C-alpha cells in the first residue's frame, strides 16, 4: 500500500504531511482508539463507548453507525480495514445479545493485524458513567498514571498479557522525557480479585495537599467511569508474533561512551588501552655519543687526524 | 487549674497527632511496590485484603490506590527537576516495561542516485532564501510558487535566436521543452523507486532481470512439469532430486491411500472447512 502511494504522489503539502504521520516512525505516535458499535446494542453499552472515547480523546475516533456482520472472534478483516483507514491501532467494539449481554471487545493491532483481543462482560448494575460524577475531570490528551493491583496480573499468562494490553491502551504519549508536575491530573486503576476474577477499573483525579515537607500528600477523587469487567473470551497473539512487535529500533538507544570520565574538578579524563611493548625495541631519540659502535669511529677519526698532521 | 491545663495539653497533643497523620506522606506496605516512572506505572503485588474488599469494594480500592499513588509521587519527587518558564518539570527516566510497537520498525530508505553522487562528492544542500528580488517589478517575490519573482513562464515576447528557423514557433518550443523536463524528472523519480525495490529498469522502461535467482529456476522447472494435461502427475522425474529442485513451486499432489484411517480423512476435510470460514491472520 505504501509503495503504491509513493508512485502516486500526494498532490498537496497537507496530504504529504498526513501520509508522513501514518508512516512507521522511530518514536511512535500514541495509540489511537477506534470506537465501533455492533448490530445490537443497549443504552448502557452506548454510554460506555462514549466514555471510553472521552477517556482517550484526542487519540480516539468514534464511528457513529451500526455495523452488521462483524464477528471479531471469527473474522477481523473488516475491523482491520476500518483501523487502517482511520490510522488507529486499538479498537473497542460493543454488542448486546441474549447470549452475551453487555459485551465489550477491546483489541490492539500491530501493522494493521489484530494482535490481542479481549472480550469482557460489563456488570451493568455497578457501572457508573462520567456523567454520574459531578466534578472537574481532566484536560484531554493528558497522560494518565496507571496502577495495577492483584497477584493474578503476575501469575497467569493471560492476565500478564492483559496488564501489558491495558498499559498500551491507556498509555497515551510514548517515550515521554519530561513531565510538568502540575500535569499529573488523573490515575486509572485496575484491581483484579483472585477469587471472583473481577477486574475493577476506576479513574481518579489527583489532588495535592500540603504536607509538612516538600513532597505533597495525595488525595484521590473519583471522576471517571466505574467499570467492573469479567473476561469472557480472549484471542492472544502467538509468541513469535508478540516477540516481533516488541523489537525496538536501535537508533533510539542511548549510545554509551566508553573510557571517558569526568573527575570531581570537572576535567575530562580518558583511558587508552595499549598493546604490550617490548622495551628493548622501543624507538627513542638518537644520540650519537651513546652509540655502540663508538670505538670503531674513534679509530677512523684518529686516522683522519694523523693524515692532517702528516700534511702539515 | 492544673487539671484544666492538663486537659488542654492533652487535647492539643491529640490535635497535633491528627494533623500529623493527615499530612503524612508515609506509606508502609508488606511488599514493596514496583514503580516504572517512564510509563507513569505502578504495579502493586500485594495481596488484596478479602475482608475489606468484600465489606466495601470502592472504599477499599480508593484507599489502596491512594497509598500506591502516594508511593509513586514520593518516587517522582526524587527525580531531577528543572524549571521551564512557569512550569516545574521533572525529568523522567527511561521506561522499564517494554510495550509492543504500533507499527514495525522503519527500514532506512535506500539512497537515490543523486544522493549517492552528492555523498561521494561531498555536496551539501545550501539553504536558499524564501524571497528573491524581482528587478522588473522592483519588489520581493517568492523564489517559487504563487506569483513567483522573475517568472518567465508566460512571456509576451520571445526573441528569435539568429541560428533558428524563422518559421519555428518559439512559444510552442518553450512549452514542449518544459513538458520534456517534467517527463524526464518523473521518469527519474520512478527509476529511483524501482531501484529502491530492487527492480532493474532499462532506458525504455522495460524491466531487466540481470540474474535469474534460484527461485526463478525452481519456478521454471515446476512450470514446465505441470504444463501437461495431467498437471505433471504421471510424468517421469526430470532429475533425481526434482522434489528439492521444485520445492515451493511444485503442484504435484500427494494422494492418501483409500484404505487409510477414516478419522484422518474426516479431520482433513473439517480443516478445509475451517480454513474457508476463517480470515487469514497471524
Coordinates of C-alpha atoms in Angstrom, one line a residue:
Chain A
X1 CA 0.0 0.0 0.0
X2 CA 2.8 2.4 0.9
X3 CA 4.7 1.7 -2.3
X4 CA 1.7 2.5 -4.4
X5 CA 1.3 5.7 -2.6
X6 CA 4.9 6.7 -3.4
X7 CA 4.3 6.1 -7.1
X8 CA 1.2 8.2 -6.9
X9 CA 2.5 11.2 -5.0
X10 CA 0.3 13.3 -2.7
X11 CA -0.8 16.4 -4.6
X12 CA -0.9 18.8 -1.6
X13 CA 1.5 19.6 1.2
X14 CA -1.2 18.8 3.7
X15 CA -1.7 15.3 2.1
X16 CA 2.1 14.8 2.3
X17 CA 2.1 15.6 6.0
X18 CA -0.8 13.3 6.7
X19 CA 0.9 10.4 5.0
X20 CA 4.1 11.1 6.9
X21 CA 2.1 11.0 10.2
X22 CA 1.0 7.4 9.3
X23 CA 4.4 6.1 8.4
X24 CA 6.2 3.9 10.8
X25 CA 8.5 6.1 13.0
X26 CA 11.4 5.7 15.4
X27 CA 9.4 7.2 18.2
X28 CA 5.8 6.3 17.6
X29 CA 2.6 8.2 17.9
X30 CA 0.2 7.5 20.7
X31 CA -2.1 4.6 20.0
X32 CA -5.4 5.8 18.7
X33 CA -8.7 4.1 19.6
X34 CA -11.5 3.3 17.2
X35 CA -14.9 3.1 18.8
X36 CA -17.3 0.9 16.8
X37 CA -20.9 -0.2 17.5
X38 CA -22.2 -3.7 16.7
X39 CA -25.5 -4.5 15.2
X40 CA -27.5 -4.8 18.5
X41 CA -26.5 -2.5 21.4
X42 CA -28.2 -1.3 24.6
X43 CA -28.1 2.1 26.2
X44 CA -25.5 1.2 28.9
X45 CA -23.0 0.0 26.3
X46 CA -23.6 3.1 24.2
X47 CA -22.7 5.3 27.2
X48 CA -19.7 3.1 28.0
X49 CA -18.4 3.5 24.5
X50 CA -18.8 7.2 24.7
X51 CA -16.9 7.2 28.0
X52 CA -14.0 5.3 26.5
X53 CA -13.9 7.7 23.6
X54 CA -13.7 10.6 26.0
X55 CA -11.1 9.0 28.2
X56 CA -8.9 8.5 25.2
X57 CA -9.6 11.8 23.4
X58 CA -8.0 13.3 21.3
X59 CA -6.4 9.9 20.4
X60 CA -9.8 8.4 19.6
X61 CA -12.2 8.2 16.7
X62 CA -15.9 7.3 17.1
X63 CA -17.8 5.6 14.3
X64 CA -21.5 6.5 14.7
X65 CA -23.2 3.9 12.6
X66 CA -24.1 0.4 13.5
X67 CA -22.1 -2.3 11.7
X68 CA -23.7 -5.6 10.6
X69 CA -21.9 -8.9 10.3
X70 CA -18.8 -8.2 12.3
X71 CA -17.9 -11.1 14.5
X72 CA -14.4 -10.3 15.7
X73 CA -13.6 -13.8 17.0
X74 CA -14.3 -15.3 13.6
X75 CA -13.1 -12.7 11.2
X76 CA -11.4 -9.4 12.0
X77 CA -10.7 -8.2 8.4
X78 CA -13.4 -5.6 8.3
X79 CA -12.3 -4.1 11.6
X80 CA -8.7 -4.2 10.5
X81 CA -9.7 -2.3 7.4
X82 CA -11.5 0.4 9.4
X83 CA -8.5 0.8 11.6
X84 CA -6.2 1.2 8.6
X85 CA -8.5 3.9 7.2
X86 CA -8.5 6.0 10.4
X87 CA -5.0 5.1 11.4
X88 CA -6.0 3.5 14.7
X89 CA -4.2 0.7 16.4
X90 CA -6.8 -0.1 19.1
X91 CA -10.5 -0.8 18.8
X92 CA -13.4 -1.1 21.2
X93 CA -16.4 -2.9 19.8
X94 CA -19.7 -3.1 21.7
X95 CA -22.6 -5.5 21.3
X96 CA -25.5 -6.7 23.4
X97 CA -27.3 -10.0 22.8
X98 CA -29.2 -12.6 24.9
X99 CA -26.3 -15.0 24.8
X100 CA -23.6 -12.3 25.5
X101 CA -25.2 -9.4 27.3
X102 CA -23.2 -6.1 27.8
X103 CA -20.4 -7.3 25.7
X104 CA -17.2 -5.2 25.2
X105 CA -14.4 -6.3 22.9
X106 CA -11.1 -4.5 23.2
X107 CA -8.2 -5.2 20.9
X108 CA -4.9 -3.9 19.8
X109 CA -3.2 -4.2 16.4
X110 CA 0.3 -4.3 15.1
X111 CA 0.8 -3.2 11.5
X112 CA -3.0 -3.4 11.0
X113 CA -3.2 -7.0 12.0
X114 CA -5.0 -7.9 15.2
X115 CA -2.6 -8.9 18.0
X116 CA -4.5 -9.4 21.2
X117 CA -8.3 -9.4 21.6
X118 CA -10.2 -9.5 24.9
X119 CA -13.9 -9.9 25.3
X120 CA -15.4 -8.6 28.6
X121 CA -18.8 -8.7 30.2
X122 CA -19.7 -5.4 31.9
X123 CA -21.6 -5.5 35.1
X124 CA -24.4 -3.1 34.4
X125 CA -25.5 -2.7 38.0
X126 CA -22.2 -1.3 39.2
X127 CA -21.5 0.7 36.1
X128 CA -21.3 4.5 36.6
X129 CA -20.5 6.8 33.7
X130 CA -18.6 10.1 33.6
X131 CA -21.8 12.0 33.9
X132 CA -22.6 10.3 37.3
X133 CA -19.7 12.1 38.9
X134 CA -20.2 15.8 39.0
X135 CA -16.7 17.2 39.4
X136 CA -13.8 18.6 37.4
X137 CA -12.4 15.9 35.2
X138 CA -9.0 16.2 33.4
X139 CA -7.6 18.0 30.4
X140 CA -8.0 15.8 27.3
X141 CA -4.7 14.4 26.0
X142 CA -3.1 14.2 29.5
X143 CA -1.0 11.2 30.2
X144 CA -2.6 9.2 33.0
X145 CA -0.9 7.3 35.8
X146 CA -1.6 3.6 35.8
X147 CA -1.9 1.4 38.9
X148 CA -2.3 -2.3 38.8
X149 CA -3.3 -4.3 41.9
X150 CA -3.7 -8.1 42.2
X151 CA -1.3 -11.1 42.2
X152 CA -3.1 -12.6 39.2
X153 CA -1.5 -9.9 37.0
X154 CA 1.8 -11.6 37.5
X155 CA 0.9 -15.3 37.9
X156 CA -1.3 -16.2 35.0
X157 CA -0.1 -15.6 31.4
X158 CA -3.5 -14.4 30.2
X159 CA -3.6 -11.7 32.9
X160 CA 0.0 -10.8 32.3
X161 CA -0.9 -10.1 28.7
X162 CA -4.0 -8.2 29.9
X163 CA -1.8 -6.0 32.0
X164 CA 0.5 -5.2 29.1
X165 CA -2.6 -4.6 27.0
X166 CA -4.0 -2.0 29.4
X167 CA -0.7 -0.2 29.7
X168 CA -0.6 0.0 25.9
X169 CA -4.3 1.0 25.8
X170 CA -4.2 3.9 28.2
X171 CA -0.6 5.0 28.0
X172 CA -1.0 8.0 25.7
X173 CA 2.2 9.6 24.6
X174 CA 5.1 7.2 24.2
X175 CA 8.6 8.0 25.3
X176 CA 7.9 11.0 27.4
X177 CA 11.1 12.5 28.7
X178 CA 9.8 15.2 31.0
X179 CA 6.6 15.8 32.8
X180 CA 5.1 19.0 34.3
X181 CA 4.5 18.3 37.9
X182 CA 1.1 20.1 37.7
X183 CA 0.2 17.9 34.8
X184 CA -0.3 14.8 36.8
X185 CA -4.1 15.0 36.7
X186 CA -5.6 11.6 36.7
X187 CA -5.0 7.9 37.6
X188 CA -6.5 4.9 36.1
X189 CA -6.5 1.9 38.5
X190 CA -7.0 -1.8 37.8
X191 CA -7.9 -4.2 40.6
X192 CA -8.1 -7.9 39.9
X193 CA -9.6 -10.0 42.6
X194 CA -8.2 -13.5 42.7
X195 CA -11.4 -15.2 43.8
X196 CA -14.1 -13.7 41.6
X197 CA -11.7 -12.8 38.7
X198 CA -13.4 -9.4 38.7
X199 CA -11.5 -6.6 37.1
X200 CA -12.4 -3.2 38.6
X201 CA -11.4 -0.2 36.7
X202 CA -11.6 3.2 38.4
X203 CA -10.5 6.6 37.4
X204 CA -9.5 9.2 40.0
X205 CA -8.4 12.8 39.9
X206 CA -5.2 13.5 41.8
X207 CA -5.2 16.3 44.4
X208 CA -2.0 17.6 46.0
X209 CA -2.4 18.6 49.6
X210 CA 0.1 20.3 51.8
X211 CA 2.1 18.0 53.9
X212 CA 4.8 19.3 56.3
X213 CA 7.6 18.9 53.8
X214 CA 8.5 19.1 50.1
X215 CA 6.5 16.0 48.9
X216 CA 2.8 16.7 48.8
X217 CA 0.1 14.4 50.2
X218 CA -2.1 12.8 47.7
X219 CA -5.9 12.6 47.8
X220 CA -8.0 10.9 45.2
X221 CA -11.4 11.9 43.9
X222 CA -13.3 9.5 41.7
X223 CA -14.2 11.1 38.4
X224 CA -14.5 8.7 35.6
X225 CA -16.4 5.7 34.5
X226 CA -16.6 2.9 37.1
X227 CA -16.3 -0.4 35.3
X228 CA -16.5 -4.0 36.7
X229 CA -15.5 -6.4 34.0
X230 CA -15.2 -10.2 33.7
X231 CA -13.2 -11.7 30.9
X232 CA -15.3 -13.9 28.6
X233 CA -13.0 -14.9 25.7
X234 CA -9.5 -13.9 24.6
X235 CA -7.6 -14.3 21.5
X236 CA -3.9 -13.7 22.1
X237 CA -1.1 -13.2 19.6
X238 CA 1.3 -16.2 19.1
X239 CA 4.6 -15.9 20.9
X240 CA 6.6 -15.3 17.7
X241 CA 4.3 -12.5 16.6
X242 CA 4.4 -10.9 20.0
X243 CA 8.2 -11.0 20.1
X244 CA 8.3 -9.3 16.7
X245 CA 6.2 -6.5 18.0
X246 CA 8.5 -5.9 21.0
X247 CA 11.5 -5.1 18.8
X248 CA 12.7 -1.6 19.4
X249 CA 14.8 0.4 16.9
X250 CA 18.5 0.5 17.8
X251 CA 18.7 4.2 16.8
X252 CA 16.8 5.3 19.9
X253 CA 19.1 3.5 22.3
X254 CA 21.4 5.9 24.1
X255 CA 24.9 5.2 23.0
X256 CA 27.3 4.6 25.9
X257 CA 30.5 6.5 25.6
X258 CA 33.3 4.2 27.0
X259 CA 36.6 5.1 28.6
X260 CA 35.7 8.8 29.2
X261 CA 35.1 10.0 32.7
X262 CA 34.8 13.5 34.3
X263 CA 36.6 13.8 37.7
X264 CA 35.4 16.0 40.6
X265 CA 37.2 19.1 39.4
X266 CA 35.4 18.9 36.1
X267 CA 38.4 17.7 33.9
X268 CA 37.5 15.2 31.3
X269 CA 39.7 12.1 31.7
X270 CA 40.2 9.5 29.0
X271 CA 41.6 6.0 29.2
X272 CA 43.8 4.5 26.5
X273 CA 44.4 0.8 26.3
X274 CA 47.9 0.0 24.9
X275 CA 49.2 -3.2 23.5
X276 CA 52.2 -4.9 25.2
X277 CA 55.5 -3.2 24.3
X278 CA 59.0 -4.7 24.1
X279 CA 61.1 -2.0 25.8
X280 CA 64.3 -3.2 24.1
X281 CA 62.8 -2.5 20.7
X282 CA 61.5 1.0 21.5
X283 CA 62.2 3.8 19.2
X284 CA 63.8 6.8 21.1
X285 CA 65.8 9.9 20.2
X286 CA 69.1 9.2 18.6
X287 CA 72.2 10.5 20.4
X288 CA 75.4 9.8 18.6
X289 CA 77.6 9.8 21.7
X290 CA 75.7 6.9 23.1
X291 CA 76.1 4.7 20.0
X292 CA 77.5 1.2 20.5
X293 CA 80.0 1.4 17.6
X294 CA 81.8 4.3 19.2
X295 CA 85.3 2.7 19.4
X296 CA 85.5 2.0 15.6
X297 CA 84.5 5.6 14.9
X298 CA 87.3 6.8 17.2
X299 CA 89.9 4.9 15.2
X300 CA 88.6 6.4 12.0
X301 CA 88.9 9.9 13.4
X302 CA 92.4 9.3 14.7
X303 CA 93.3 8.1 11.2
X304 CA 92.0 11.3 9.8
X305 CA 93.9 13.4 12.4
X306 CA 97.1 11.6 11.5
X307 CA 96.6 12.4 7.9
X308 CA 96.0 16.0 8.6
X309 CA 99.1 16.1 10.9
X310 CA 101.2 14.5 8.2
X311 CA 100.2 17.0 5.6
X312 CA 101.2 19.9 8.0
Chain B
X1 CA -6.4 24.9 87.3
X2 CA -3.9 22.2 86.9
X3 CA -6.4 19.7 85.7
X4 CA -7.7 22.3 83.1
X5 CA -4.2 22.8 81.8
X6 CA -3.6 19.1 81.7
X7 CA -6.8 18.6 79.7
X8 CA -5.9 21.4 77.3
X9 CA -2.4 19.9 76.8
X10 CA -3.9 16.5 76.1
X11 CA -6.3 17.9 73.6
X12 CA -3.6 20.0 71.9
X13 CA -1.4 16.9 71.7
X14 CA -4.3 15.0 70.2
X15 CA -5.0 17.6 67.5
X16 CA -1.3 17.8 66.6
X17 CA -1.2 14.0 66.3
X18 CA -4.3 14.0 63.9
X19 CA -2.7 16.8 61.9
X20 CA 0.5 14.8 61.6
X21 CA -1.3 11.7 60.4
X22 CA -3.4 13.6 57.9
X23 CA -0.5 15.3 56.3
X24 CA 1.8 12.3 56.3
X25 CA 3.3 11.1 53.1
X26 CA 4.5 7.8 54.6
X27 CA 3.1 4.6 53.3
X28 CA 4.0 1.2 54.7
X29 CA 3.3 -1.9 52.6
X30 CA 4.2 -5.5 53.3
X31 CA 5.6 -6.0 49.8
X32 CA 7.5 -3.2 48.0
X33 CA 5.7 -1.7 45.1
X34 CA 7.2 -1.7 41.5
X35 CA 7.3 1.8 40.1
X36 CA 8.1 2.5 36.4
X37 CA 8.4 6.3 36.2
X38 CA 8.9 6.4 32.5
X39 CA 5.5 5.0 31.9
X40 CA 3.8 6.6 35.0
X41 CA 3.1 3.0 36.0
X42 CA 2.7 1.4 39.5
X43 CA 2.5 -2.4 39.9
X44 CA 1.3 -3.4 43.4
X45 CA 1.8 -7.1 44.0
X46 CA 0.4 -7.2 47.5
X47 CA -2.5 -9.5 48.3
X48 CA -5.9 -8.0 48.3
X49 CA -7.4 -7.9 51.8
X50 CA -10.5 -10.0 51.2
X51 CA -12.4 -8.8 54.2
X52 CA -12.1 -5.1 53.4
X53 CA -12.6 -5.8 49.7
X54 CA -15.9 -7.6 50.4
X55 CA -17.1 -5.2 53.0
X56 CA -16.9 -2.1 50.8
X57 CA -15.1 -2.6 47.5
X58 CA -15.0 1.0 46.3
X59 CA -13.7 2.3 49.7
X60 CA -11.0 -0.3 49.8
X61 CA -9.9 0.4 46.2
X62 CA -9.8 4.1 46.9
X63 CA -7.7 3.7 50.0
X64 CA -5.2 1.2 48.5
X65 CA -4.9 3.3 45.3
X66 CA -4.3 6.5 47.4
X67 CA -1.4 4.7 49.1
X68 CA 0.0 3.5 45.8
X69 CA -0.3 6.9 44.3
X70 CA 1.5 8.4 47.3
X71 CA 4.4 6.0 46.8
X72 CA 4.5 7.0 43.2
X73 CA 4.6 10.7 44.0
X74 CA 7.3 10.0 46.6
X75 CA 9.4 8.4 43.9
X76 CA 8.7 11.1 41.3
X77 CA 9.8 13.9 43.6
X78 CA 13.2 12.2 43.9
X79 CA 13.9 12.7 40.2
X80 CA 16.0 15.8 39.0
X81 CA 13.7 18.8 38.5
X82 CA 14.1 21.7 36.1
X83 CA 12.2 25.0 35.7
X84 CA 10.8 25.9 32.3
X85 CA 9.3 29.4 32.4
X86 CA 6.4 29.0 34.9
X87 CA 6.3 25.2 35.0
X88 CA 8.3 22.9 37.2
X89 CA 9.3 19.9 35.1
X90 CA 10.6 16.5 36.3
X91 CA 13.0 14.6 34.0
X92 CA 11.6 11.1 33.7
X93 CA 14.0 8.1 33.4
X94 CA 13.6 5.5 30.7
X95 CA 10.6 3.3 30.9
X96 CA 11.2 -0.2 32.3
X97 CA 8.3 -2.1 30.7
X98 CA 8.7 -2.8 27.0
X99 CA 5.5 -2.2 25.2
X100 CA 4.7 -3.6 21.8
X101 CA 5.1 -1.2 18.9
X102 CA 2.2 0.0 16.9
X103 CA 3.9 -0.4 13.5
X104 CA 7.1 -2.2 12.5
X105 CA 10.5 -0.6 12.9
X106 CA 11.1 1.8 10.0
X107 CA 13.6 0.5 7.5
X108 CA 16.2 3.0 6.3
X109 CA 15.3 4.2 2.8
X110 CA 18.0 3.3 0.1
X111 CA 19.7 6.4 -1.2
X112 CA 18.7 7.8 -4.6
X113 CA 21.1 8.2 -7.4
X114 CA 21.6 11.9 -6.8
X115 CA 22.1 11.3 -3.0
X116 CA 24.8 8.8 -3.6
X117 CA 26.6 11.2 -6.0
X118 CA 26.3 14.1 -3.6
X119 CA 27.7 11.9 -0.8
X120 CA 30.7 10.9 -2.8
X121 CA 31.4 14.4 -3.9
X122 CA 30.7 15.9 -0.5
X123 CA 27.9 18.2 -1.8
X124 CA 25.8 19.7 1.0
X125 CA 22.4 21.3 0.4
X126 CA 22.6 25.1 0.7
X127 CA 19.6 26.7 2.4
X128 CA 18.0 29.2 0.0
X129 CA 16.1 32.3 0.9
X130 CA 12.3 32.2 0.5
X131 CA 12.1 35.6 -1.2
X132 CA 14.1 36.9 -4.2
X133 CA 14.4 40.4 -5.6
X134 CA 12.5 41.0 -8.8
X135 CA 14.2 43.6 -11.0
X136 CA 11.3 44.3 -13.3
X137 CA 8.6 44.6 -10.6
X138 CA 11.1 46.2 -8.2
X139 CA 9.8 44.2 -5.2
X140 CA 10.4 41.0 -3.4
X141 CA 8.7 37.9 -4.7
X142 CA 8.8 34.2 -3.8
X143 CA 11.6 32.0 -5.2
X144 CA 8.9 29.6 -6.5
X145 CA 5.1 29.2 -6.2
X146 CA 2.2 31.6 -6.5
X147 CA 3.2 34.8 -8.3
X148 CA 6.9 34.0 -8.1
X149 CA 9.6 36.6 -8.8
X150 CA 11.3 36.6 -12.2
X151 CA 8.5 34.5 -13.7
X152 CA 9.1 33.9 -17.4
X153 CA 6.8 31.0 -17.9
X154 CA 4.2 33.2 -19.8
X155 CA 6.4 35.5 -21.9
X156 CA 4.7 38.1 -24.1
X157 CA 7.8 38.3 -26.3
X158 CA 10.4 35.8 -27.3
X159 CA 13.4 36.9 -29.3
X160 CA 14.1 34.5 -32.2
X161 CA 17.8 33.5 -32.0
X162 CA 20.0 34.1 -35.0
X163 CA 20.6 30.4 -35.8
X164 CA 17.0 29.4 -35.5
X165 CA 14.4 28.7 -38.3
X166 CA 12.3 31.8 -38.7
X167 CA 9.1 29.7 -39.2
X168 CA 9.5 27.9 -35.9
X169 CA 7.0 28.6 -33.2
X170 CA 9.2 29.7 -30.3
X171 CA 6.3 29.6 -27.8
X172 CA 5.4 26.1 -28.7
X173 CA 9.1 25.2 -28.4
X174 CA 9.2 26.5 -24.9
X175 CA 6.1 24.6 -23.9
X176 CA 7.3 21.3 -25.3
X177 CA 10.7 21.8 -23.7
X178 CA 9.0 22.3 -20.3
X179 CA 6.9 19.1 -20.9
X180 CA 10.1 17.2 -21.7
X181 CA 11.8 18.3 -18.5
X182 CA 8.8 17.4 -16.4
X183 CA 8.5 13.9 -18.0
X184 CA 12.3 13.3 -17.5
X185 CA 12.0 14.2 -13.8
X186 CA 9.1 11.9 -13.4
X187 CA 10.9 9.1 -15.1
X188 CA 14.0 9.5 -12.9
X189 CA 11.8 9.5 -9.8
X190 CA 10.2 6.3 -10.8
X191 CA 13.6 4.8 -11.7
X192 CA 14.7 5.7 -8.1
X193 CA 11.7 3.9 -6.7
X194 CA 12.3 0.9 -8.9
X195 CA 16.0 0.7 -7.7
X196 CA 14.8 1.0 -4.1
X197 CA 12.6 -2.0 -4.6
X198 CA 15.4 -3.9 -6.2
X199 CA 13.8 -3.9 -9.7
X200 CA 16.2 -3.1 -12.5
X201 CA 14.8 -0.9 -15.3
X202 CA 16.1 -0.4 -18.8
X203 CA 16.2 3.0 -20.5
X204 CA 13.0 2.5 -22.3
X205 CA 11.3 1.5 -19.1
X206 CA 11.4 -2.3 -19.6
X207 CA 12.5 -4.5 -16.7
X208 CA 15.8 -6.3 -16.7
X209 CA 16.5 -9.5 -14.8
X210 CA 20.2 -9.5 -14.6
X211 CA 20.5 -12.7 -12.8
X212 CA 17.8 -15.4 -12.6
X213 CA 17.6 -16.3 -8.9
X214 CA 17.4 -19.8 -7.6
X215 CA 13.7 -19.3 -7.1
X216 CA 13.2 -18.4 -10.8
X217 CA 14.9 -21.6 -11.8
X218 CA 12.7 -23.7 -9.5
X219 CA 9.6 -21.9 -10.7
X220 CA 10.6 -22.5 -14.4
X221 CA 11.2 -26.2 -13.8
X222 CA 7.9 -26.6 -11.9
X223 CA 6.0 -24.7 -14.6
X224 CA 7.5 -27.0 -17.2
X225 CA 6.4 -30.0 -15.3
X226 CA 2.8 -29.1 -14.7
X227 CA 2.2 -27.8 -18.2
X228 CA 0.9 -31.0 -19.5
X229 CA -2.7 -32.2 -19.4
X230 CA -2.5 -34.1 -16.1
X231 CA -0.6 -31.3 -14.2
X232 CA 2.6 -33.5 -14.1
X233 CA 1.0 -36.3 -12.1
X234 CA 2.1 -39.1 -14.3
X235 CA 5.3 -37.8 -15.9
X236 CA 8.8 -39.0 -15.1
X237 CA 11.0 -37.1 -12.8
X238 CA 13.3 -34.8 -14.8
X239 CA 16.3 -35.1 -12.4
X240 CA 16.8 -37.4 -9.4
X241 CA 16.2 -34.7 -6.8
X242 CA 13.3 -33.0 -8.6
X243 CA 11.4 -32.7 -5.3
X244 CA 14.1 -30.5 -3.9
X245 CA 14.6 -28.6 -7.2
X246 CA 10.9 -27.6 -7.3
X247 CA 10.3 -27.0 -3.6
X248 CA 7.7 -24.4 -3.1
X249 CA 6.5 -24.2 -6.6
X250 CA 5.5 -27.8 -7.4
X251 CA 1.9 -28.6 -7.9
X252 CA 2.2 -32.3 -7.6
X253 CA -0.3 -33.7 -5.2
X254 CA 0.2 -36.4 -2.7
X255 CA -2.8 -38.7 -2.6
X256 CA -3.6 -40.6 0.5
X257 CA -4.4 -44.3 0.4
X258 CA -8.1 -45.2 0.0
X259 CA -7.9 -47.7 2.9
X260 CA -6.4 -45.3 5.4
X261 CA -7.8 -44.0 8.7
X262 CA -11.3 -42.6 8.4
X263 CA -10.6 -40.3 11.3
X264 CA -7.7 -38.6 9.5
X265 CA -9.8 -38.1 6.4
X266 CA -12.6 -36.6 8.4
X267 CA -10.2 -34.2 10.2
X268 CA -8.6 -33.1 6.9
X269 CA -11.9 -32.2 5.4
X270 CA -13.1 -30.4 8.5
X271 CA -9.9 -28.4 8.5
X272 CA -10.6 -27.3 4.9
X273 CA -14.0 -26.0 6.0
X274 CA -12.4 -24.1 8.9
X275 CA -9.9 -22.5 6.7
X276 CA -12.6 -21.5 4.3
X277 CA -14.6 -19.8 7.0
X278 CA -11.8 -18.0 8.8
X279 CA -9.7 -15.0 7.8
X280 CA -6.0 -15.4 7.4
X281 CA -4.5 -13.5 10.3
X282 CA -1.3 -14.4 12.1

